[in-house]
Short mmCIF file of C-alpha atoms in Angstrom, two decimals:
data_model
loop_
_atom_site.label_atom_id
_atom_site.label_comp_id
_atom_site.label_asym_id
_atom_site.label_seq_id
_atom_site.Cartn_x
_atom_site.Cartn_y
_atom_site.Cartn_z
CA MET H 22 -16.07 -63.62 52.74
CA ASP H 23 -16.80 -60.22 51.18
CA PHE H 24 -19.10 -60.88 48.23
CA SER H 25 -18.62 -57.41 46.67
CA HIS H 26 -14.82 -57.81 46.73
CA THR H 27 -15.11 -61.23 45.06
CA LEU H 28 -17.49 -59.81 42.45
CA ASP H 29 -15.09 -56.90 41.80
CA GLN H 30 -12.25 -59.37 41.23
CA VAL H 31 -14.33 -61.45 38.82
CA LEU H 32 -15.38 -58.35 36.88
CA TYR H 33 -11.79 -57.07 36.79
CA PHE H 34 -10.36 -60.32 35.43
CA ASN H 35 -13.22 -60.63 32.95
CA LYS H 36 -12.48 -57.12 31.68
CA GLU H 37 -8.74 -57.86 31.40
CA ALA H 38 -9.39 -61.15 29.61
CA HIS H 39 -11.69 -59.39 27.13
CA TRP H 40 -9.00 -56.73 26.55
CA LEU H 41 -6.38 -59.40 25.78
CA VAL H 42 -8.63 -61.45 23.52
CA SER H 43 -9.74 -58.35 21.61
CA ARG H 44 -6.13 -57.42 20.85
CA PHE H 45 -4.75 -60.92 20.36
CA PRO H 46 -7.69 -62.85 18.84
CA LYS H 47 -5.49 -65.74 17.68
CA SER H 48 -4.10 -66.13 21.23
CA GLU H 49 -0.60 -65.44 19.99
CA TYR H 50 1.67 -62.42 20.00
CA ALA H 51 1.31 -59.88 17.20
CA ASP H 52 2.71 -56.38 16.71
CA ILE H 53 -0.06 -53.86 17.41
CA ALA H 54 0.36 -50.21 16.44
CA GLY H 55 0.31 -48.03 19.52
CA LEU H 56 0.68 -50.97 21.88
CA CYS H 57 3.57 -53.36 21.23
CA LYS H 58 6.15 -54.36 18.65
CA VAL H 59 9.14 -56.69 18.56
CA VAL H 60 12.17 -54.78 17.25
CA THR H 61 15.61 -55.82 16.13
CA LYS H 62 18.90 -54.53 17.47
CA GLU H 63 19.33 -52.74 14.13
CA GLU H 64 16.05 -50.84 14.63
CA ILE H 65 17.19 -49.84 18.10
CA ALA H 66 20.51 -48.61 16.69
CA THR H 67 18.63 -46.62 14.03
CA ASN H 68 16.70 -44.92 16.82
CA ASP H 69 19.89 -43.82 18.63
CA TYR H 70 19.60 -46.77 21.04
CA SER H 71 16.50 -45.22 22.57
CA LEU H 72 14.31 -47.61 24.52
CA THR H 73 11.33 -45.24 24.45
CA ALA H 74 8.51 -47.55 23.39
CA GLY H 75 6.69 -44.86 21.43
CA ARG H 76 9.45 -44.77 18.84
CA TYR H 77 8.67 -48.32 17.85
CA VAL H 78 4.92 -48.74 18.25
CA GLY H 79 4.00 -45.67 16.23
CA VAL H 80 3.32 -43.01 18.83
CA ALA H 81 6.65 -41.22 19.04
CA PRO H 82 6.43 -37.76 20.60
CA GLN H 83 6.23 -34.91 18.13
CA ILE H 84 8.63 -32.07 18.90
CA ASP H 85 7.41 -28.61 17.94
CA GLU H 86 10.51 -26.65 16.99
CA ASP H 87 8.61 -23.33 17.23
CA PHE H 88 7.39 -23.94 20.78
CA ASP H 89 9.37 -22.31 23.59
CA TYR H 90 9.52 -25.13 26.15
CA GLU H 91 11.67 -23.17 28.61
CA GLU H 92 9.20 -20.28 28.66
CA ARG H 93 6.28 -22.66 29.15
CA MET H 94 8.06 -24.46 32.00
CA ALA H 95 8.69 -21.07 33.67
CA GLU H 96 4.97 -20.27 33.34
CA ILE H 97 4.03 -23.64 34.82
CA LYS H 98 6.45 -23.09 37.71
CA VAL H 99 4.82 -19.72 38.53
CA GLU H 100 1.34 -21.23 38.26
CA LEU H 101 2.31 -24.15 40.50
CA GLN H 102 3.69 -21.80 43.14
CA SER H 103 0.45 -19.81 43.03
CA LEU H 104 -1.59 -22.99 43.45
CA ASN H 105 0.61 -24.10 46.36
CA ASP H 106 0.15 -20.72 48.07
CA GLU H 107 -3.61 -20.98 47.58
CA ALA H 108 -3.63 -24.53 48.95
CA ILE H 109 -1.86 -23.38 52.12
CA ILE H 110 -4.43 -20.61 52.66
CA LEU H 111 -7.32 -23.05 52.09
CA ALA H 112 -5.82 -25.62 54.47
CA GLU H 113 -5.44 -22.97 57.15
CA GLN H 114 -9.06 -21.84 56.67
CA ILE H 115 -10.29 -25.43 56.88
CA GLN H 116 -8.36 -25.91 60.13
CA ILE H 117 -9.89 -22.70 61.57
CA ASN H 118 -13.39 -23.84 60.56
CA LEU H 119 -12.88 -27.26 62.15
CA ASN H 120 -11.61 -25.65 65.34
CA GLU H 121 -14.66 -23.37 65.43
CA LEU H 122 -16.88 -26.45 65.11
CA GLY H 123 -15.06 -28.01 68.04
CA LEU H 124 -13.59 -30.80 65.96
#
């Protein structure tokens, strides 16, 4: 039996148990801002039937009306292509270096 794996499991479950107890100290469900909330069908209707959790737990996304999302997405697309091109060049150079090392 792998002792370190067993120890990791014990530490993991201890951490998760502490997380639960810290948020639900009475060992019963409670609405917690930013984490969970029970909502009614009326609240869901009020929110255009959206099932996005953030709308209900208090962390709904803020939409900046003055921000040009399309322009930013175009910039990200160009940057991603540049990074992909660079990654290809680096991968080729790594392969050349490994071949030179006889690997």
